[in-house]
């Protein structure tokens, strides 16, 4: 099972990406870029925490874990 802080960082990153995309579609590119930077930082935090745990970072597997679709979760 993933550490709660990893799930939180990943969730923050995904939410920020959605807001970023909505901002671009609405023509608010400057604000969207700032929010996009937050998404990148959150994503980097997830990768670093996974590395510290000695876990290989695999985006597809990570998404399954976050969605509760992986066995043992």
Coordinates of N, CA and C in Angstrom, one line a residue, residues 7-46:
X7 N 0.1 9.5 -1.8 CA -1.2 9.6 -2.4 C -1.7 11.1 -2.4
X8 N -1.4 11.8 -1.4 CA -1.7 13.2 -1.3 C -1.0 14.1 -2.3
X9 N 0.3 13.9 -2.4 CA 1.1 14.6 -3.4 C 0.6 14.3 -4.8
X10 N 0.3 13.0 -5.1 CA -0.1 12.7 -6.4 C -1.5 13.3 -6.7
X11 N -2.4 13.2 -5.7 CA -3.7 13.8 -5.9 C -3.6 15.3 -6.1
X12 N -2.8 16.0 -5.4 CA -2.6 17.4 -5.6 C -2.1 17.7 -7.0
X13 N -1.1 16.9 -7.5 CA -0.6 17.0 -8.8 C -1.6 16.9 -9.9
X14 N -2.4 15.8 -9.8 CA -3.5 15.5 -10.8 C -4.5 16.6 -10.8
X15 N -4.9 17.1 -9.6 CA -5.9 18.2 -9.5 C -5.3 19.5 -10.2
X16 N -4.1 19.7 -9.9 CA -3.4 20.9 -10.5 C -3.4 20.8 -12.0
X17 N -3.1 19.6 -12.5 CA -3.1 19.5 -14.0 C -4.5 19.7 -14.6
X18 N -5.5 19.3 -13.9 CA -6.9 19.5 -14.5 C -7.2 21.0 -14.5
X19 N -6.8 21.7 -13.4 CA -7.1 23.1 -13.3 C -6.3 23.9 -14.4
X20 N -5.0 23.4 -14.6 CA -4.2 24.0 -15.6 C -4.8 23.9 -17.0
X21 N -5.3 22.7 -17.3 CA -5.9 22.4 -18.6 C -7.1 23.3 -18.8
X22 N -7.9 23.4 -17.7 CA -9.1 24.3 -17.8 C -8.8 25.7 -18.0
X23 N -7.7 26.2 -17.4 CA -7.2 27.5 -17.6 C -6.8 27.8 -19.0
X24 N -6.1 26.9 -19.6 CA -5.6 27.0 -21.0 C -6.8 27.1 -21.9
X25 N -7.8 26.2 -21.7 CA -9.0 26.2 -22.5 C -9.8 27.5 -22.4
X26 N -9.7 28.1 -21.2 CA -10.4 29.4 -21.0 C -9.6 30.6 -21.4
X27 N -8.4 30.4 -21.9 CA -7.6 31.5 -22.4 C -6.8 32.2 -21.3
X28 N -6.8 31.6 -20.1 CA -6.0 32.2 -19.0 C -4.7 31.5 -18.9
X29 N -3.9 31.7 -19.9 CA -2.6 30.9 -20.0 C -1.6 31.2 -18.9
X30 N -1.5 32.5 -18.5 CA -0.5 32.9 -17.5 C -0.8 32.2 -16.2
X31 N -2.1 32.2 -15.8 CA -2.4 31.6 -14.5 C -2.3 30.1 -14.6
X32 N -2.6 29.5 -15.8 CA -2.5 28.1 -16.0 C -1.0 27.6 -15.9
X33 N -0.1 28.5 -16.4 CA 1.3 28.1 -16.3 C 1.8 28.0 -14.9
X34 N 1.3 29.0 -14.0 CA 1.7 28.9 -12.6 C 1.1 27.7 -11.9
X35 N -0.1 27.3 -12.2 CA -0.7 26.1 -11.7 C 0.0 24.9 -12.2
X36 N 0.4 24.9 -13.5 CA 1.1 23.8 -14.1 C 2.5 23.6 -13.3
X37 N 3.1 24.6 -12.9 CA 4.4 24.5 -12.2 C 4.1 23.8 -10.9
X38 N 3.0 24.1 -10.2 CA 2.7 23.4 -9.0 C 2.5 21.9 -9.2
X39 N 1.9 21.5 -10.4 CA 1.7 20.1 -10.7 C 3.0 19.4 -10.9
X40 N 3.9 20.1 -11.5 CA 5.3 19.5 -11.7 C 6.0 19.3 -10.4
X41 N 5.9 20.2 -9.5 CA 6.5 20.1 -8.2 C 5.9 18.9 -7.4
X42 N 4.6 18.8 -7.4 CA 3.9 17.7 -6.8 C 4.3 16.4 -7.4
X43 N 4.4 16.3 -8.7 CA 4.8 15.1 -9.3 C 6.3 14.7 -9.0
X44 N 7.2 15.7 -8.9 CA 8.5 15.4 -8.5 C 8.6 14.9 -7.0
X45 N 7.7 15.4 -6.2 CA 7.6 15.0 -4.8 C 7.2 13.5 -4.7
X46 N 6.3 13.1 -5.6 CA 5.9 11.7 -5.6 C 7.0 10.8 -6.0

